[in-house]
mmCIF file of C-alpha atoms and ligand atoms in Angstrom:
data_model
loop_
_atom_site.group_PDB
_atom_site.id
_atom_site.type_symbol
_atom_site.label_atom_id
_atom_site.label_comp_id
_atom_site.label_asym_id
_atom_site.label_seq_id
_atom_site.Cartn_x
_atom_site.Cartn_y
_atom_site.Cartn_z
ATOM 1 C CA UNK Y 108 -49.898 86.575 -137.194
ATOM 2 C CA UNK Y 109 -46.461 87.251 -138.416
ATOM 3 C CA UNK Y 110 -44.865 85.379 -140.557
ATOM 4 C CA UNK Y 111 -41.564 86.645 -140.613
ATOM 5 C CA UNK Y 112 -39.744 83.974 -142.760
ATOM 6 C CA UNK Y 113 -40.068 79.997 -143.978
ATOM 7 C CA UNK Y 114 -40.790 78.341 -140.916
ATOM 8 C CA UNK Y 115 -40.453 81.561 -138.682
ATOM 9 C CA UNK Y 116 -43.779 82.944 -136.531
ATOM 10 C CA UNK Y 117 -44.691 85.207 -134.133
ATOM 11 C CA UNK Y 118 -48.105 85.095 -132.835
ATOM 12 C CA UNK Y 119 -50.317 86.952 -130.595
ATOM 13 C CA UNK Y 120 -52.232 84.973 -127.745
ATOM 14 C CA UNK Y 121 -54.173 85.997 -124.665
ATOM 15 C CA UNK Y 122 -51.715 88.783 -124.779
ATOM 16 C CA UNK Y 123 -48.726 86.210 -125.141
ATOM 17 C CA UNK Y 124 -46.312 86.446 -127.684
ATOM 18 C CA UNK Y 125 -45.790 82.915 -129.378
ATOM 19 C CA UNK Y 126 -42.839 82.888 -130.845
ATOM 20 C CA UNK Y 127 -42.021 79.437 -133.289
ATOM 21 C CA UNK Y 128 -38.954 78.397 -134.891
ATOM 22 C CA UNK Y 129 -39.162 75.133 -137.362
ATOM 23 C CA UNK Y 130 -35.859 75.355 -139.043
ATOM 24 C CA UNK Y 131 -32.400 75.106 -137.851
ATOM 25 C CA UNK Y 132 -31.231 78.475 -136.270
ATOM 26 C CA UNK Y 133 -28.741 79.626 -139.007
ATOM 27 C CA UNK Y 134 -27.468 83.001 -138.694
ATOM 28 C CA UNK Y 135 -29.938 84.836 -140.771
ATOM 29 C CA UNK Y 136 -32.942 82.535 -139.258
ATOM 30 C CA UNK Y 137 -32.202 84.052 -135.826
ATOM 31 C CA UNK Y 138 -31.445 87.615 -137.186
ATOM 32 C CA UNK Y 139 -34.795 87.797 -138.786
ATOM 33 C CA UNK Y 140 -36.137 86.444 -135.662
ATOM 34 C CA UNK Y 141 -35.002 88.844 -133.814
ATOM 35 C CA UNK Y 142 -35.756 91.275 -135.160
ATOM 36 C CA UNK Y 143 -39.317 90.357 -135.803
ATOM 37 C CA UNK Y 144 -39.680 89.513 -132.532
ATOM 38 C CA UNK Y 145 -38.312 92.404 -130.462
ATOM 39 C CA UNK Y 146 -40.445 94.475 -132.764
ATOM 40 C CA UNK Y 147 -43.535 92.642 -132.511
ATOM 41 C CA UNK Y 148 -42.781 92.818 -128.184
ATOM 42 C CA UNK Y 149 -42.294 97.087 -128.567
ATOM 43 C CA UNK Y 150 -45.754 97.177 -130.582
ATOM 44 C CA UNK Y 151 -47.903 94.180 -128.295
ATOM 45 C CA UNK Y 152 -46.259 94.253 -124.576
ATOM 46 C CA UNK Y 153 -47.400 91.002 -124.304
ATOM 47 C CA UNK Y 154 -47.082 89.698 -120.293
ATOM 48 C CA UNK Y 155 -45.074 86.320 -121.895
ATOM 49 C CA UNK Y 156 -43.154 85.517 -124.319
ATOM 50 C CA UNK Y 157 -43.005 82.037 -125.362
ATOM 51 C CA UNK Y 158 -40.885 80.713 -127.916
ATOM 52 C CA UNK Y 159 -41.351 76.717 -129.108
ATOM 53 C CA UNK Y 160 -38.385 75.598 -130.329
ATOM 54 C CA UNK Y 161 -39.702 71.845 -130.485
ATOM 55 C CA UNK Y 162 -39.658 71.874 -134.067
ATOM 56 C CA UNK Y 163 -35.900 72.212 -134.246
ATOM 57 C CA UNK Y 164 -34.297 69.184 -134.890
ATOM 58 C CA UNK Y 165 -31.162 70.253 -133.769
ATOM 59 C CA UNK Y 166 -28.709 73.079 -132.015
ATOM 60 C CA UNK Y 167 -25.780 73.625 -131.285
ATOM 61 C CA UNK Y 168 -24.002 74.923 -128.681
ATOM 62 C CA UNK Y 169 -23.191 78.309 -130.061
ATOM 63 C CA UNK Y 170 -26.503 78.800 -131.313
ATOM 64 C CA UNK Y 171 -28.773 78.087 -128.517
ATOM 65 C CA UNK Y 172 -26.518 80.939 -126.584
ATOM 66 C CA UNK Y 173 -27.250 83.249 -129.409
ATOM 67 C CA UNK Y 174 -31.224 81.877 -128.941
ATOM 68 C CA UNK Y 175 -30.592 82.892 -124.873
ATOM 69 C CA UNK Y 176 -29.606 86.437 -126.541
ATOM 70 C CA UNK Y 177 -32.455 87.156 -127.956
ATOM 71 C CA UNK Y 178 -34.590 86.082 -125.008
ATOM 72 C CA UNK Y 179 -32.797 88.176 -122.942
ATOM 73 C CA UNK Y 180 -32.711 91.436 -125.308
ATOM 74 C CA UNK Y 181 -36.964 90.400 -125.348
ATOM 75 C CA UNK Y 182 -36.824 90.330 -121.346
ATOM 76 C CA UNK Y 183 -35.137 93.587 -121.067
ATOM 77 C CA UNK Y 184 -38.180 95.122 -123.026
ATOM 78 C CA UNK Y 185 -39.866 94.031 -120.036
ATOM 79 C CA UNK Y 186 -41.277 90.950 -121.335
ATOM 80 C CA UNK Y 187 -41.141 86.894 -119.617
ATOM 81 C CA UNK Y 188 -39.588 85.056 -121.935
ATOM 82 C CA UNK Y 189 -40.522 81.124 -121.325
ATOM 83 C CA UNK Y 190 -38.267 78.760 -123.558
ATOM 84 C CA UNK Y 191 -40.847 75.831 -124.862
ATOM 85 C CA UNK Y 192 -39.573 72.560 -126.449
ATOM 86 C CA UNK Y 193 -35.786 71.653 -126.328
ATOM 87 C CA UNK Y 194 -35.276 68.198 -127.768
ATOM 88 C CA UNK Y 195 -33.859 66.138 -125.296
ATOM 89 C CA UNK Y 196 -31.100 65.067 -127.266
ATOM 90 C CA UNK Y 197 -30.103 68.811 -127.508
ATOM 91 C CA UNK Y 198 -31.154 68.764 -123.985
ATOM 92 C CA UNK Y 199 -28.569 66.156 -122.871
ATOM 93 C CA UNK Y 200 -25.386 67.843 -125.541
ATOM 94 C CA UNK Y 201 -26.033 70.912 -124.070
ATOM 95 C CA UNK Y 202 -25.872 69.810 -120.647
ATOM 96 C CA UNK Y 203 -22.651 67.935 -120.880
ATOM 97 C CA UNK Y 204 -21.212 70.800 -122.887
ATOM 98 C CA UNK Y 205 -21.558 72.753 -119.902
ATOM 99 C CA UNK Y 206 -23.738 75.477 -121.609
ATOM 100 C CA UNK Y 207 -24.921 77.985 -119.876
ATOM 101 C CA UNK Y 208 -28.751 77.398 -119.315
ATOM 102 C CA UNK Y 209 -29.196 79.269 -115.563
ATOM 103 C CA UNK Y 210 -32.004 81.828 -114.795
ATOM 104 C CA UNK Y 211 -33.786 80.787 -118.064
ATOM 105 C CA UNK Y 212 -37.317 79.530 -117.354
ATOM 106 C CA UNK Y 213 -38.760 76.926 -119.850
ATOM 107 C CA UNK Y 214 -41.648 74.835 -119.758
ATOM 108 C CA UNK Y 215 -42.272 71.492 -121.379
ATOM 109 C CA UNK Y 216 -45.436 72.651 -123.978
ATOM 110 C CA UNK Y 217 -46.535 75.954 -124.821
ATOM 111 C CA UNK Y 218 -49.929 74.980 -122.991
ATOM 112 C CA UNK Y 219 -48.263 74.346 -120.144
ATOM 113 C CA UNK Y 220 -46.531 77.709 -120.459
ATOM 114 C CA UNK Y 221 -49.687 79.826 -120.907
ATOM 115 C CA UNK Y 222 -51.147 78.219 -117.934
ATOM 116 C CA UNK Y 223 -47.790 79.080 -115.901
ATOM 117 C CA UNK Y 224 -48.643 82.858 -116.858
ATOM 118 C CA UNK Y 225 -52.539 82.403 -116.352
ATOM 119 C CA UNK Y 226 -51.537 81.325 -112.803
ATOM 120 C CA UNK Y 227 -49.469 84.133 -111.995
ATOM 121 C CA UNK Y 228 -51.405 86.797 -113.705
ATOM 122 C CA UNK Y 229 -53.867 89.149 -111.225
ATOM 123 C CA UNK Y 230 -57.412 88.073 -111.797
ATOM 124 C CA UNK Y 231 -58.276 91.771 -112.772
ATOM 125 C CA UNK Y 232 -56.257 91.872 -115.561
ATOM 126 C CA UNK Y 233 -56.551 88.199 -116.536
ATOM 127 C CA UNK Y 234 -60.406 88.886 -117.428
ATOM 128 C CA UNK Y 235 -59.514 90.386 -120.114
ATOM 129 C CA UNK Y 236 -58.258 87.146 -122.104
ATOM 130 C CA UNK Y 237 -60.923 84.912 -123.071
ATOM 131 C CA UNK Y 238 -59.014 81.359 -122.431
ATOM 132 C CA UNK Y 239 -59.172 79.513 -125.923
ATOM 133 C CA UNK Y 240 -58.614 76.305 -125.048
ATOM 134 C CA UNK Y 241 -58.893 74.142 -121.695
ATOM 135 C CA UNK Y 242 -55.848 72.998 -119.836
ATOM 136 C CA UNK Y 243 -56.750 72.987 -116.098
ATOM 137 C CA UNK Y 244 -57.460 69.109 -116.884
ATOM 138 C CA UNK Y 245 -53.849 69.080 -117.259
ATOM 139 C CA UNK Y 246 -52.884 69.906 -113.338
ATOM 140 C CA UNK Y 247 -50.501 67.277 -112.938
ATOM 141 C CA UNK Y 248 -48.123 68.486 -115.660
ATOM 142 C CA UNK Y 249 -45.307 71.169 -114.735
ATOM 143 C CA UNK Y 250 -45.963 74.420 -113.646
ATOM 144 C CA UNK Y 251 -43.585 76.833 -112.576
ATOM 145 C CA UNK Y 252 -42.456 79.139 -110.353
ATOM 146 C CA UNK Y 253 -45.502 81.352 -109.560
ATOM 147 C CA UNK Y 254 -45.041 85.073 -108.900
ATOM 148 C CA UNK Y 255 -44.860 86.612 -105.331
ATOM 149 C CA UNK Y 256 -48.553 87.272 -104.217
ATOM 150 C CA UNK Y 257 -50.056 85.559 -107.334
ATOM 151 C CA UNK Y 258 -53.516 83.597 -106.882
ATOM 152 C CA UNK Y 259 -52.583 79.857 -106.846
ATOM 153 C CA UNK Y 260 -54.735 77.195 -107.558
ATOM 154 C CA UNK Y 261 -54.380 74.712 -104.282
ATOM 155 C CA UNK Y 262 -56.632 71.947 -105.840
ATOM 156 C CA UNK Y 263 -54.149 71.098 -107.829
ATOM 157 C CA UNK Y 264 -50.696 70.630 -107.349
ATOM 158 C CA UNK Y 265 -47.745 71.883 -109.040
ATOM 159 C CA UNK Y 266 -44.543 71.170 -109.872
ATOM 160 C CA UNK Y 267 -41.862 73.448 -110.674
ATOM 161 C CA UNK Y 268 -39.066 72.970 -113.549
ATOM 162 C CA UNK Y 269 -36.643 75.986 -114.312
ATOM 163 C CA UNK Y 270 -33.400 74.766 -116.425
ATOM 164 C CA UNK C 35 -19.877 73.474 -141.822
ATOM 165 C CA UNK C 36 -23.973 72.694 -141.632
ATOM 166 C CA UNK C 37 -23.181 70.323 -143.943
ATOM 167 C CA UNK C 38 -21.124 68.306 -142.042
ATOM 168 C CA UNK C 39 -23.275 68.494 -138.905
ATOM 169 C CA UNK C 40 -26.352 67.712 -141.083
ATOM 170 C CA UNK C 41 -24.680 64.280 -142.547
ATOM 171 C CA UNK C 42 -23.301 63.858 -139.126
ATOM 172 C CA UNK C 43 -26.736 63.291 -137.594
ATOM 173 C CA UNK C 44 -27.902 61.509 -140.929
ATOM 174 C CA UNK C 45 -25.047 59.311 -140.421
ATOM 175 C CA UNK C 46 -25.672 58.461 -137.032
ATOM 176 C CA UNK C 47 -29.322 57.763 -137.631
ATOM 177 C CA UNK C 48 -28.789 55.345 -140.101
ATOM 178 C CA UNK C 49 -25.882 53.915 -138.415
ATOM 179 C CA UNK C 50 -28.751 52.733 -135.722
ATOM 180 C CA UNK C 51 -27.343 55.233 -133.220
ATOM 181 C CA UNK C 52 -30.677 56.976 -131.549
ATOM 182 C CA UNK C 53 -31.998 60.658 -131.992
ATOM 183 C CA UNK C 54 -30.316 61.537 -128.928
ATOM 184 C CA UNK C 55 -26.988 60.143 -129.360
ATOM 185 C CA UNK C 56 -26.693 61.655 -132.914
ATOM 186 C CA UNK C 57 -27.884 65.055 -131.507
ATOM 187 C CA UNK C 58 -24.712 64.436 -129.335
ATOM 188 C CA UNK C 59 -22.215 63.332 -132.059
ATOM 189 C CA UNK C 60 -23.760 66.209 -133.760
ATOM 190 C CA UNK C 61 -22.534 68.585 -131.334
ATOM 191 C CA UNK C 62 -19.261 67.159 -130.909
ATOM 192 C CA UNK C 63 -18.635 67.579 -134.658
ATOM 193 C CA UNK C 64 -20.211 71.491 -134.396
ATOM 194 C CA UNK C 65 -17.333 72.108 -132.023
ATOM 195 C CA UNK C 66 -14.560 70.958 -134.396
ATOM 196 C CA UNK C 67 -15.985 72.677 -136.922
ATOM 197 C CA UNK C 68 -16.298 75.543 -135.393
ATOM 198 C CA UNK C 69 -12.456 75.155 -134.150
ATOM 199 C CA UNK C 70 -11.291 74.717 -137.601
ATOM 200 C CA UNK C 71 -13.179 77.605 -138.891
ATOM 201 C CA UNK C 72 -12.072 79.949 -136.018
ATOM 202 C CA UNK C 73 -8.467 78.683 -135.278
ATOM 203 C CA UNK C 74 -7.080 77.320 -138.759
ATOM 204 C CA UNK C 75 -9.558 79.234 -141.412
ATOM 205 C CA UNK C 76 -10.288 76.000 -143.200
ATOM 206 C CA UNK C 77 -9.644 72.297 -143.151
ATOM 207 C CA UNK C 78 -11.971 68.769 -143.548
ATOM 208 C CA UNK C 79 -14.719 66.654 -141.942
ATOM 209 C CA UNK C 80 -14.561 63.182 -142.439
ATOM 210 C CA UNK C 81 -17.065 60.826 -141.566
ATOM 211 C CA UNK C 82 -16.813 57.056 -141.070
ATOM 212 C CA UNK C 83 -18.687 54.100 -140.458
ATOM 213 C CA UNK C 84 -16.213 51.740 -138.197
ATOM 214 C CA UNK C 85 -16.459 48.416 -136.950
ATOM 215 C CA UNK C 86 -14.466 46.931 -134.487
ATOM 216 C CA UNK C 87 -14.595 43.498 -132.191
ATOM 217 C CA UNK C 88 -16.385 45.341 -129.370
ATOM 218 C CA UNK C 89 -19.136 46.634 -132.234
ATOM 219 C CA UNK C 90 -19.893 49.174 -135.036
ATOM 220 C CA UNK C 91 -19.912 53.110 -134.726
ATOM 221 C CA UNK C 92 -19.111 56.001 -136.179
ATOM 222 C CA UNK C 93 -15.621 57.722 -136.535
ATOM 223 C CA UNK C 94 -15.498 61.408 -137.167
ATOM 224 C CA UNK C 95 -11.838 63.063 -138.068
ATOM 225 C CA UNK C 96 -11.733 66.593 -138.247
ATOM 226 C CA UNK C 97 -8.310 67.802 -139.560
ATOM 227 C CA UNK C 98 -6.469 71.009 -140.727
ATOM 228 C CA UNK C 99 -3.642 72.655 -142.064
ATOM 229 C CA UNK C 100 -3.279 75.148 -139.460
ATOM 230 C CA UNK C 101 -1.833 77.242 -137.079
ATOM 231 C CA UNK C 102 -1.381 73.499 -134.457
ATOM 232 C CA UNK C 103 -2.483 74.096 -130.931
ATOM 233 C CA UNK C 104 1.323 74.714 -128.766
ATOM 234 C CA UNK C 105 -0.057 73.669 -125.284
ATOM 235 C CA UNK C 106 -2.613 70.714 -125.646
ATOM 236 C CA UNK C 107 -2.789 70.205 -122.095
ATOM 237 C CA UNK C 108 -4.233 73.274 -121.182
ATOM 238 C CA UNK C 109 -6.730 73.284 -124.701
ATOM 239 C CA UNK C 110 -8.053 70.261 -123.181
ATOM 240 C CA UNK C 111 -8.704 72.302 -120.061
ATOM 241 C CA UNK C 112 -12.323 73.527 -119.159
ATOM 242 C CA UNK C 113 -12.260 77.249 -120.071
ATOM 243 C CA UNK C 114 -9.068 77.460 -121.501
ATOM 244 C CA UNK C 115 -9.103 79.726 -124.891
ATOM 245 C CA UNK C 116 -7.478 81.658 -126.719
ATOM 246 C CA UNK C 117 -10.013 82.963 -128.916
ATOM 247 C CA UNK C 118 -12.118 85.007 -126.258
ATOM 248 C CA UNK C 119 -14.858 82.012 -125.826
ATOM 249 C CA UNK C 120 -15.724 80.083 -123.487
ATOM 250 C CA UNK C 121 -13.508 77.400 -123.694
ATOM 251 C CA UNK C 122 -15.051 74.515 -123.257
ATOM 252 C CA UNK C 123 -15.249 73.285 -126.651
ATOM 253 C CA UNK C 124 -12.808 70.175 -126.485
ATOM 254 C CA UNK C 125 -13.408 69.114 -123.263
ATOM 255 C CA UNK C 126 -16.912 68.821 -123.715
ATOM 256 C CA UNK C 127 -16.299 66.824 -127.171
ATOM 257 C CA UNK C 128 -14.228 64.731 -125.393
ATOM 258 C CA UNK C 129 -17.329 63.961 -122.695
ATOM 259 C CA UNK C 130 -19.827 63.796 -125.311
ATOM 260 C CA UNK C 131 -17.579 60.703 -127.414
ATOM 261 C CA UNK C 132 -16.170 57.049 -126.311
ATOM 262 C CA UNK C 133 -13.178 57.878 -127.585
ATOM 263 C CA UNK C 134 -10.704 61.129 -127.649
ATOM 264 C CA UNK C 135 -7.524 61.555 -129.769
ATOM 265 C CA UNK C 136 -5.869 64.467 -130.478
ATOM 266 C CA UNK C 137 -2.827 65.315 -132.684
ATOM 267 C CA UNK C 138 -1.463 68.628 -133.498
ATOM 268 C CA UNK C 139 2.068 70.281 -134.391
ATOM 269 C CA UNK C 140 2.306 73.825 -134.103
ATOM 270 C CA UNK C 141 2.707 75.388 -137.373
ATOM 271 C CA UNK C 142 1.886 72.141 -139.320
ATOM 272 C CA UNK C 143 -1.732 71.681 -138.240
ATOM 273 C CA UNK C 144 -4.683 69.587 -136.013
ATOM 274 C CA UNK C 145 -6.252 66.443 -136.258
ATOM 275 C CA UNK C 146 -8.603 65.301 -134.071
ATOM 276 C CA UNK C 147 -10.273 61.650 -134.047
ATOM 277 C CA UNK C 148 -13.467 61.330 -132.345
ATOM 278 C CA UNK C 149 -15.489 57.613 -131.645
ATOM 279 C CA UNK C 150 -19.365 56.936 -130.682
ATOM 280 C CA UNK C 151 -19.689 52.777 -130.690
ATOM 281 C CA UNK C 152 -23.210 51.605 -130.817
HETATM 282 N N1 ATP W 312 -8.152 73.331 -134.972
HETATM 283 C C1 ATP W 312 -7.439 74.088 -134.128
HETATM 284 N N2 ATP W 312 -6.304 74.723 -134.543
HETATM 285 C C2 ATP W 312 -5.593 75.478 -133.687
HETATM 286 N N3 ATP W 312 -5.905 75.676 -132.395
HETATM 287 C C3 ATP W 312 -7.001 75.088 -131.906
HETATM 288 C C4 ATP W 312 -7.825 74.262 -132.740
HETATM 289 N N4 ATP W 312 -8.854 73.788 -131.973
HETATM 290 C C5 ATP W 312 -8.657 74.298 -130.740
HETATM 291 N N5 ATP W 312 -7.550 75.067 -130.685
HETATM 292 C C6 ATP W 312 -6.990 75.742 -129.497
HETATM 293 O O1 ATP W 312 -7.476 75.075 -128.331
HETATM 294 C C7 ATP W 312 -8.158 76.009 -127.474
HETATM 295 C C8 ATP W 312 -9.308 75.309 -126.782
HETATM 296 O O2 ATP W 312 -10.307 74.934 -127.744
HETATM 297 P P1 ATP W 312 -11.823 74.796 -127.270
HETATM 298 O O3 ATP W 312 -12.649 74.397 -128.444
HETATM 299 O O4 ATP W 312 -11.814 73.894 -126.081
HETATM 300 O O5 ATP W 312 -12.195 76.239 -126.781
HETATM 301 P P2 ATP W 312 -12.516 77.545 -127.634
HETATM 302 O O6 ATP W 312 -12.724 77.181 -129.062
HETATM 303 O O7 ATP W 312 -11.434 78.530 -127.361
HETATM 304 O O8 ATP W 312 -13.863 78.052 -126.984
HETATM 305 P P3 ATP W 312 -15.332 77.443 -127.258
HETATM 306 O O9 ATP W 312 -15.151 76.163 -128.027
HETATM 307 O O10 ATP W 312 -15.930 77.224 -125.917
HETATM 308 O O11 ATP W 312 -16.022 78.487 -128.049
HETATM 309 C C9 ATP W 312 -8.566 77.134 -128.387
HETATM 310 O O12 ATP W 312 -8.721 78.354 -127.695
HETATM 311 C C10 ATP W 312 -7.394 77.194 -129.369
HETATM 312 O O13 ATP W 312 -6.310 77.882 -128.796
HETATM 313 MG MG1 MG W 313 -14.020 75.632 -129.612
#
């Protein structure tokens, strides 16, 4: 574990990256996040790249496109970044802002995020990771949009929820 | 500029308004800021607790001394800017807010008056 700054972590897990933001995302908070995180993607190539932001208590418009930035600098390392989180008040400001939240996938929990990537993971290389926790009791809750040719679990169904 | 979103939200909150609505009053008051500090260098938040026949609320008026906006219509149009952004700064305060007023002189300065009722 990483800890980059007060309130500012980057975690490895099953080959994720889990990125975690607890503070408000002030100029220097994202810089050093950033940074940290692009750096700890070059040295890990983790598969996903998950970044909770549901310990922000609030965003503005400017700085959840600057947040977007660095997800897409992360996903043109060749990672899948997975936005984890949003408070739905920020949610609904954004929204009738008219920010730009298209093509970026989220997911409701980080949980529910590693699962996503689980599911569209080969088996081969998914042996690898030792799952540490349980989630499959969780089928009913959102999963996303699975990978072309990516084993899918039929017993249970799924959802899909891209902002 | 934190500062003022920060006691925005406080504000809010213990005005009664919910998490969400202050997260939206918070943004609102982000964009003027943000205006002021890009457009007219410096200027002043003011918050307000108002209360009215139709209820109680919160009145935000963000002012400044500077360079006035010359053709309101069009700042009040979606992606209209003339600082390179996006543009849709006012127009989405104005959707996020009950009520909308705007009053600026070019060369003397902006004020803008901004309304959430409970
Ligand atoms: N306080 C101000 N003083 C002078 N001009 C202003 C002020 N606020 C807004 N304007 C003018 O109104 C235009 C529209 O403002 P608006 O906030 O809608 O968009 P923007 O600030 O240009 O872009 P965005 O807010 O999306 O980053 C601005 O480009 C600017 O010309
Ligand atoms: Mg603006």
């Amino acid at each position: 574990m990483t800890e980059t700054a007060a309130s500012v972590y980057v975690n490895e897990f099953e080959g994720h990256l889990v990125g975690s933001v607890q503070v408000e995302l002030t100029e220097s908070v994202l810089a050093n996040f950033r940074e940290h995180l692009l750096e700890a993607v070059q040295r890990t190539r983790p598969r996903g790249i998950i970044i909770d932001v549901s310990a922000v208590p609030f965003m503005d418009v400017q700085e959840f496109t600057q947040l977007r930035r660095v997800l897409n600098m992360a996903a043109l390392m060749g990672g899948r970044p997975i936005l984890v989180g949003l408070q739905p008040g920020i949610v609904a400001a954004l929204v009738e802002m008219d920010a730009d939240v298209e093509g970026l996938e989220t997911a409701i929990g980080v949980e529910q995020a590693v699962r996503r990537l689980r599911d569209s993971t080969p088996d081969n290389e998914q042996k690898e990771f030792a799952p540490e926790f349980d989630v499959a009791e969780e089928a009913d809750t959102i999963a996303g949009p699975d990978d072309a040719g990516s084993p899918q679990q039929v017993d249970e169904p799924e959802g899909q929820k891209s902002v | 500029m934190a500062v003022a979103i920060m006691r925005a939200r406080q504000q809010c909150q213990e005005a009664g308004f919910d998490v969400s609505t202050s997260c939206r009053v918070a943004t609102a008051v982000s964009e003027l800021a943000r205006n002021i500090v890009k457009y007219a260098g410096q200027g002043e938040i003011i918050l307000l607790r108002v209360s009215a026949p139709r209820g109680a609320g919160i009145e935000i008026r963000a002012q400044d001394q500077g360079p006035g906006i010359t053709d309101i219509e069009k700042a009040m149009e979606d992606r209209y800017s003339t600082g390179r952004t996006l543009g849709l700064g006012l127009p989405g305060v104005r959707r996020l807010m009950d009520d909308f007023d705007i009053k600026t002189e070019p060369g003397a300065g902006t004020r803008v008056t901004i309304r959430k009722w409970l």
